[in-house]
Short mmCIF file of N, CA and C in Angstrom, two decimals:
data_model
loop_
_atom_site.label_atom_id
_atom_site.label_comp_id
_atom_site.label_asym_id
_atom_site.label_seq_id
_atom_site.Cartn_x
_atom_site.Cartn_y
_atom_site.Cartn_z
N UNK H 853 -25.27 10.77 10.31
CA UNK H 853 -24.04 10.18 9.81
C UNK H 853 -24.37 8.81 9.20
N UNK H 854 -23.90 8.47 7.64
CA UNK H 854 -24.36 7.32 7.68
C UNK H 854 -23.14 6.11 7.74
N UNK H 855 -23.51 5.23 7.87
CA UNK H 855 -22.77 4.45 8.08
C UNK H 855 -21.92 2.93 7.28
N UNK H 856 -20.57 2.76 7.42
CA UNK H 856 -19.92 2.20 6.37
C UNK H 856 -20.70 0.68 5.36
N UNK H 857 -20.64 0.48 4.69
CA UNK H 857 -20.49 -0.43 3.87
C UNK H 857 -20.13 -1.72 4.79
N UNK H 858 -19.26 -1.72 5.36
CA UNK H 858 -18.89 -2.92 6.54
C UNK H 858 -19.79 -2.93 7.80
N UNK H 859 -19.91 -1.91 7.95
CA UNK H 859 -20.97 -1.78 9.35
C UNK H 859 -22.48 -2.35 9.33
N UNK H 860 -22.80 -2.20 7.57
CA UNK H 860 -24.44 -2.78 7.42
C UNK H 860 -23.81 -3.83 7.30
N UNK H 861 -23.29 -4.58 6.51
CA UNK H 861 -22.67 -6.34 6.19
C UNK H 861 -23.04 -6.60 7.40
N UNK H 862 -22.04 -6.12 8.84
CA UNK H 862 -22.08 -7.01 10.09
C UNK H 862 -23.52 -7.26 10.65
N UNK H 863 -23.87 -6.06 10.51
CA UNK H 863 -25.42 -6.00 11.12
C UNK H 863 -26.23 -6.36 10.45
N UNK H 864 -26.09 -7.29 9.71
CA UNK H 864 -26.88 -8.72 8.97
C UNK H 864 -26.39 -9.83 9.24
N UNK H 865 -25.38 -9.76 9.77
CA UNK H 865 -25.28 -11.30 10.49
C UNK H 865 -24.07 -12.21 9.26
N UNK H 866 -23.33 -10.99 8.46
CA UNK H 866 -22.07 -11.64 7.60
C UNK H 866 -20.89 -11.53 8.39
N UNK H 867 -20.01 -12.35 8.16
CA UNK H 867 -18.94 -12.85 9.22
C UNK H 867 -17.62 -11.78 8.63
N UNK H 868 -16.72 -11.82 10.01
CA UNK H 868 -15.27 -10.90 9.16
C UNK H 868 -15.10 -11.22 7.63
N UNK H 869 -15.06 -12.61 7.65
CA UNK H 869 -13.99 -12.78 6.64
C UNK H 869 -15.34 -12.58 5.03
N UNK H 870 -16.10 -12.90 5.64
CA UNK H 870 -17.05 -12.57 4.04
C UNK H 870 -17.40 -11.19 3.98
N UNK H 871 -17.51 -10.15 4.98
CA UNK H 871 -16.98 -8.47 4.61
C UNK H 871 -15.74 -8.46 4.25
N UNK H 872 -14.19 -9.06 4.31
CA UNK H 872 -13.33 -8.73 4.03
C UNK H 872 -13.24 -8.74 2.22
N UNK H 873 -13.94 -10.33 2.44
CA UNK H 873 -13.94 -10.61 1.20
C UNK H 873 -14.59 -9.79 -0.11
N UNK H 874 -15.96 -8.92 0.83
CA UNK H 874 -16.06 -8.48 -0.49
C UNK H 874 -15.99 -6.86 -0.36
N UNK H 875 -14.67 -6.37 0.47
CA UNK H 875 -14.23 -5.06 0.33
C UNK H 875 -12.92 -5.28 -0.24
N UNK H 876 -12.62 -6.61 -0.72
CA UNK H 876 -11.51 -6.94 -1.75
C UNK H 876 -12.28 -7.17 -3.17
N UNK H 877 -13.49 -7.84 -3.40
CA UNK H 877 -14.19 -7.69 -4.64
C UNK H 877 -15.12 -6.85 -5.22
N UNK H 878 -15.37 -5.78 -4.45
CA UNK H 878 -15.89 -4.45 -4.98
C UNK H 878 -14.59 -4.49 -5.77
N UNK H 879 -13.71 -3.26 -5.00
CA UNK H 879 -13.16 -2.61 -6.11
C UNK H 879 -12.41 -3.53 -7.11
N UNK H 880 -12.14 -4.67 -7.36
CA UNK H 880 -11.75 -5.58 -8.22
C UNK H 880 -12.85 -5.25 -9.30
N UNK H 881 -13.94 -5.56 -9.13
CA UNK H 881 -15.05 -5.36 -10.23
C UNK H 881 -15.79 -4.28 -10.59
N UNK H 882 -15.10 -3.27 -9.83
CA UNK H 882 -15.13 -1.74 -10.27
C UNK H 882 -14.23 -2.01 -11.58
N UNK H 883 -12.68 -2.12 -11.10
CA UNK H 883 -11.99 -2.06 -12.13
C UNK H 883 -11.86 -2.85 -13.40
N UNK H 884 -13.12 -4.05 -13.07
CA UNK H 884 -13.47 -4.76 -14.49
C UNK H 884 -14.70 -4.24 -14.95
N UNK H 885 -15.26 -3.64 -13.87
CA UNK H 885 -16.24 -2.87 -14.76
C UNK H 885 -16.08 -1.56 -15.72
N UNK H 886 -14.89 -0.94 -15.64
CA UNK H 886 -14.22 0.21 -16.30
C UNK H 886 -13.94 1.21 -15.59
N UNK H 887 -13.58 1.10 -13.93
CA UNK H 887 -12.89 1.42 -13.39
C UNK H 887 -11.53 1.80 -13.35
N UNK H 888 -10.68 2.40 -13.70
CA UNK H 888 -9.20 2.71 -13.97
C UNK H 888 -8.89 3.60 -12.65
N UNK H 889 -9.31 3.76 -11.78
CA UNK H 889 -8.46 4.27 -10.95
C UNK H 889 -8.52 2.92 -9.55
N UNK H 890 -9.67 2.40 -9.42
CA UNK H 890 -9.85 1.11 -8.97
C UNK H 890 -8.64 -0.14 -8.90
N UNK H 891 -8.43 -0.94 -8.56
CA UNK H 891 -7.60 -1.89 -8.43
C UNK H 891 -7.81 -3.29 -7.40
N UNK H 892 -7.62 -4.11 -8.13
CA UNK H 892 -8.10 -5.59 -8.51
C UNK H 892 -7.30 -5.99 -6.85
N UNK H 893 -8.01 -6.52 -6.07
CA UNK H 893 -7.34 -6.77 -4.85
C UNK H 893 -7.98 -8.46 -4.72
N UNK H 894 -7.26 -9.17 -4.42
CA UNK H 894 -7.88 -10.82 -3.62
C UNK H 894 -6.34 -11.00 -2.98
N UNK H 895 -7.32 -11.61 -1.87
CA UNK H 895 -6.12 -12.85 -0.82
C UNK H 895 -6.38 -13.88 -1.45
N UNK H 896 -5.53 -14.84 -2.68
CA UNK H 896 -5.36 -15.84 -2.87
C UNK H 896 -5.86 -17.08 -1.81
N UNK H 897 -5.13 -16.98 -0.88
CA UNK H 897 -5.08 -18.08 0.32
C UNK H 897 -6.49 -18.12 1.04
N UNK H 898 -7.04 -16.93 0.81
CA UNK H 898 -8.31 -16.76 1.80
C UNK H 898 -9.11 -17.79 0.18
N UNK H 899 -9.58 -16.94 -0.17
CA UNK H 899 -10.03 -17.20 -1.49
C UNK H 899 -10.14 -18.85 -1.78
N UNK H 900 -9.59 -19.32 -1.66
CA UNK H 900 -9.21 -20.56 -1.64
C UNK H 900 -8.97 -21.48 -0.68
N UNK H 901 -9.19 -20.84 0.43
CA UNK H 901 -9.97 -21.90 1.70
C UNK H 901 -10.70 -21.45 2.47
N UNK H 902 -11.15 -19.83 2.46
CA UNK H 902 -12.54 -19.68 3.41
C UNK H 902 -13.78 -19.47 2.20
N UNK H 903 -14.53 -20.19 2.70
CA UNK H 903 -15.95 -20.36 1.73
C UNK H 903 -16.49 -18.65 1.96
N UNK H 904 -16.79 -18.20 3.04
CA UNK H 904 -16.86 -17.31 3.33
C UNK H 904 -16.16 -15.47 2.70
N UNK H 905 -14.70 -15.84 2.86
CA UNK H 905 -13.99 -14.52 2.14
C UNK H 905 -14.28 -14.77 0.57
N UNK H 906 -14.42 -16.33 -0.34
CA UNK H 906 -14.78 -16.32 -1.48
C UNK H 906 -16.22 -16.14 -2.14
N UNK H 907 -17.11 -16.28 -0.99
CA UNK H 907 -18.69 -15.66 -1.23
C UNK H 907 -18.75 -14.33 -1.10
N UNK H 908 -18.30 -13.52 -0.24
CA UNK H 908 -17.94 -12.38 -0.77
C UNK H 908 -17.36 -11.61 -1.29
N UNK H 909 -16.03 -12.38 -1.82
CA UNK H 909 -15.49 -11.67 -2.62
C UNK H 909 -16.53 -11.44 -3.97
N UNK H 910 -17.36 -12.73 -4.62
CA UNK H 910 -17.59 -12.99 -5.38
C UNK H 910 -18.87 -11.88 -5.65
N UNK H 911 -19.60 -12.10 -4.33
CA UNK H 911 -20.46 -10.74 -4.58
C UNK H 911 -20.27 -9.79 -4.64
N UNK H 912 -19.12 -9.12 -3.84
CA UNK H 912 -18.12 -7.58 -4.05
C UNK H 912 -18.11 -7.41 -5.99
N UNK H 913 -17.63 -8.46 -6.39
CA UNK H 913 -17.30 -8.46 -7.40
C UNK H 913 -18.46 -8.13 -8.54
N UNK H 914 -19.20 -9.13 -8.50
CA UNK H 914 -19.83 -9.02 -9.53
C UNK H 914 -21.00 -7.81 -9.16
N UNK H 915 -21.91 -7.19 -7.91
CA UNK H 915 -22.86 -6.21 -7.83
C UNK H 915 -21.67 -5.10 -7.94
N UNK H 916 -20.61 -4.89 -7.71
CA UNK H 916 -19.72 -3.34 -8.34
C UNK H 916 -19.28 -2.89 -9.36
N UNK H 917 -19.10 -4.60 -10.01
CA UNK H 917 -18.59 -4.52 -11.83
C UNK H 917 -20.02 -4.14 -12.41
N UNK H 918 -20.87 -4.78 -12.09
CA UNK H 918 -22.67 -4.20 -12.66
C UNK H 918 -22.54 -2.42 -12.79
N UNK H 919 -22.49 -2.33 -11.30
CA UNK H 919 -22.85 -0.87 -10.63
C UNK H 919 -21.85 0.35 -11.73
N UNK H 920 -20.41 -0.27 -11.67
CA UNK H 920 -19.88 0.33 -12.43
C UNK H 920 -19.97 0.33 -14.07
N UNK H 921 -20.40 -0.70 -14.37
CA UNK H 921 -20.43 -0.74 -15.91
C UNK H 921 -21.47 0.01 -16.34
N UNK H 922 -22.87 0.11 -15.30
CA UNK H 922 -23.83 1.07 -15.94
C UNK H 922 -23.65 2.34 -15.34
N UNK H 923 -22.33 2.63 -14.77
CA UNK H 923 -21.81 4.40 -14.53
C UNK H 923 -21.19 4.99 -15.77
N UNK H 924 -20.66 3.50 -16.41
CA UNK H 924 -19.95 3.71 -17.50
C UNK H 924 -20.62 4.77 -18.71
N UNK H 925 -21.93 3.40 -18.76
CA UNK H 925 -22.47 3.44 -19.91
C UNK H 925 -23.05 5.03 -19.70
N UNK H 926 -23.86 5.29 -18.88
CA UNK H 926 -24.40 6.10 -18.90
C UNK H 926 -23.49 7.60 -18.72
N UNK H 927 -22.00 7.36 -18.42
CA UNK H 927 -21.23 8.67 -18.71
C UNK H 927 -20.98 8.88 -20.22
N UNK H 928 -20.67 7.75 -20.95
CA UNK H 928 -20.79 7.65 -22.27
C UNK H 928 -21.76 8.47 -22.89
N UNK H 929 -22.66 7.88 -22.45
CA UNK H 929 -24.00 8.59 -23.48
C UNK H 929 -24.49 9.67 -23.43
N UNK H 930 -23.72 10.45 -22.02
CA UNK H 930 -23.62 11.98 -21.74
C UNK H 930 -22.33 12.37 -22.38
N UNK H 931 -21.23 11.57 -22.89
CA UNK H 931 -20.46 12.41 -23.20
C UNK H 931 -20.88 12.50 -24.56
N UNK H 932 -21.44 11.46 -25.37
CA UNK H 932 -21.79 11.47 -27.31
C UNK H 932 -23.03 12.22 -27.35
N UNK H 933 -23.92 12.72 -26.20
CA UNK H 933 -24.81 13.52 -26.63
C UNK H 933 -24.23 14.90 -26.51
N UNK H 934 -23.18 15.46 -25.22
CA UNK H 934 -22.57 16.37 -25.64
C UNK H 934 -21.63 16.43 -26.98
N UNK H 935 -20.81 15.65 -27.39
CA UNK H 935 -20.56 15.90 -28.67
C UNK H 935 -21.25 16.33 -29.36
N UNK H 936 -21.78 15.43 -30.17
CA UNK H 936 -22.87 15.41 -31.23
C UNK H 936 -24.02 16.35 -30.88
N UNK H 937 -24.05 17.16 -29.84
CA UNK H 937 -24.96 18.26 -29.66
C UNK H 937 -24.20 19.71 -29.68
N UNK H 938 -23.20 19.59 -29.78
CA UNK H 938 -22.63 21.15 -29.77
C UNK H 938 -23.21 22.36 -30.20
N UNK H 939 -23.34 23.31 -29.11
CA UNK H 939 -24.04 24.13 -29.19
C UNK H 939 -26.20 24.02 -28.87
N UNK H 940 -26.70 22.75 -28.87
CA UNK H 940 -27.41 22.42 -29.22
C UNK H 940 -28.21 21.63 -27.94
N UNK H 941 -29.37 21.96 -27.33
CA UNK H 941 -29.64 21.48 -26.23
C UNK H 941 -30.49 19.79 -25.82
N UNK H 942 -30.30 19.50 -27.38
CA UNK H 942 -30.68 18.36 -27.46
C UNK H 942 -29.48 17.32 -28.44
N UNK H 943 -29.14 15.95 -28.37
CA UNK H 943 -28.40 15.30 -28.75
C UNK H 943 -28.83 14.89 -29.99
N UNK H 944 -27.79 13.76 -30.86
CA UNK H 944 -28.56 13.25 -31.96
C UNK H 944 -29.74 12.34 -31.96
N UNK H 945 -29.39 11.96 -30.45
CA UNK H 945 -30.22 10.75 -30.12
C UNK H 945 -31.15 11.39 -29.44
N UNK H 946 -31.79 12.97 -29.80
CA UNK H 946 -32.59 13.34 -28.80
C UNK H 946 -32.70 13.55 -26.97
N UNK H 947 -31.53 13.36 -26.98
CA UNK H 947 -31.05 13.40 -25.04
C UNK H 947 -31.12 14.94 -24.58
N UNK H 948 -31.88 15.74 -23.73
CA UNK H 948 -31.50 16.47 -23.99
C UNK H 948 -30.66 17.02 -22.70
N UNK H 949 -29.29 17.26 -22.99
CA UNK H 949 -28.35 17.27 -21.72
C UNK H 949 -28.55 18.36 -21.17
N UNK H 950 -28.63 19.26 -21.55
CA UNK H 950 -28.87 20.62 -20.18
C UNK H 950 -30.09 20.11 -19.05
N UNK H 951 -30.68 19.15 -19.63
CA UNK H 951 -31.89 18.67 -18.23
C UNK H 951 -30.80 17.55 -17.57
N UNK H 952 -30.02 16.47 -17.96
CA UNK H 952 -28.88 16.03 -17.53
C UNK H 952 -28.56 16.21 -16.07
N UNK H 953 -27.55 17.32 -17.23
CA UNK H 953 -26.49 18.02 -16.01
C UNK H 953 -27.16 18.83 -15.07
N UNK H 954 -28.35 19.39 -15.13
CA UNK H 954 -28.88 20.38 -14.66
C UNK H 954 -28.35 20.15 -13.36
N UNK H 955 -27.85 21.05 -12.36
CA UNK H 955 -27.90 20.55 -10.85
C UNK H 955 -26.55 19.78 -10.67
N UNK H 956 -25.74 19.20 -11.86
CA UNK H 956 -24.72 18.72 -11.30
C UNK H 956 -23.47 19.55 -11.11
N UNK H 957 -22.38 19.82 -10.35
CA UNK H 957 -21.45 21.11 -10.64
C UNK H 957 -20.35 20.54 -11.36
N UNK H 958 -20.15 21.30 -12.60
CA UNK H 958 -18.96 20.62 -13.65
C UNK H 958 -17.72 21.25 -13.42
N UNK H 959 -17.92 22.50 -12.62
CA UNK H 959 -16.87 23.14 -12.55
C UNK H 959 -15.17 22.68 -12.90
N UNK H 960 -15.05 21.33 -12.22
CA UNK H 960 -13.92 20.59 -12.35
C UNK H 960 -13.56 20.04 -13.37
N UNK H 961 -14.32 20.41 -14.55
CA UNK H 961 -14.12 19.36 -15.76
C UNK H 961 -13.42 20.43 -17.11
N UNK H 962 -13.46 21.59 -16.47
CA UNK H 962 -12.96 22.68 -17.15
C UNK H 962 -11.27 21.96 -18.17
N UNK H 963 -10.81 21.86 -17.40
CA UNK H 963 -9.30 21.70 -17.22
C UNK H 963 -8.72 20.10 -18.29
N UNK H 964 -9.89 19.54 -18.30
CA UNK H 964 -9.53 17.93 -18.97
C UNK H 964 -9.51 17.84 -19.96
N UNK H 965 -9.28 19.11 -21.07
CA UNK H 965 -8.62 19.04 -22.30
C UNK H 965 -6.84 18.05 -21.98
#
């Protein structure tokens, strides 16, 4: 079983309020990273007087907006090599997506016309 995101923080020796802080700035910087189902969460008040909930918020923030922006990019460039490859097992840009996807199950993606 592995174990939460908050559970390693503690067991490094980070305090409540700087795990709180940055299980309020992950998904904040998911959703600036191009996250849309994500949503931008801060305690003002913390934020602004525990050094602590604002050091982690700050890291929540900025290593998830990273994490997410290169989920982005790289769904992108699977989706323009499927375009621009139709029918075709290699992209314009030479990608070739059936090695990709290989292994991933798309089943669910049927429907998102």
């Amino acid at each position: 079983m592995s174990q939460s995101s908050e559970e390693t923080l503690r067991q490094h020796g980070y305090s409540a309020t700087y795990v709180a802080g940055y299980h309020d700035g992950c998904p904040s910087g998911k959703r600036a990273g191009g996250d849309m189902f994500s949503q931008r969460m801060q305690n003002a008040s913390a934020y602004a007087a525990d050094g602590d909930y604002k050091t982690g918020w700050d890291f929540g923030f900025v290593q998830c907006r990273e994490i997410e922006a290169r989920n982005e990019a790289i769904a992108g460039a699977i989706g323009t090599a499927i375009a621009s490859g139709a029918g075709r097992s290699h992209g314009a840009d030479g990608v070739d997506v059936r090695k990709i996807m290989s292994g991933i199950d798309t089943s669910g993606l049927e429907n998102l016309n």
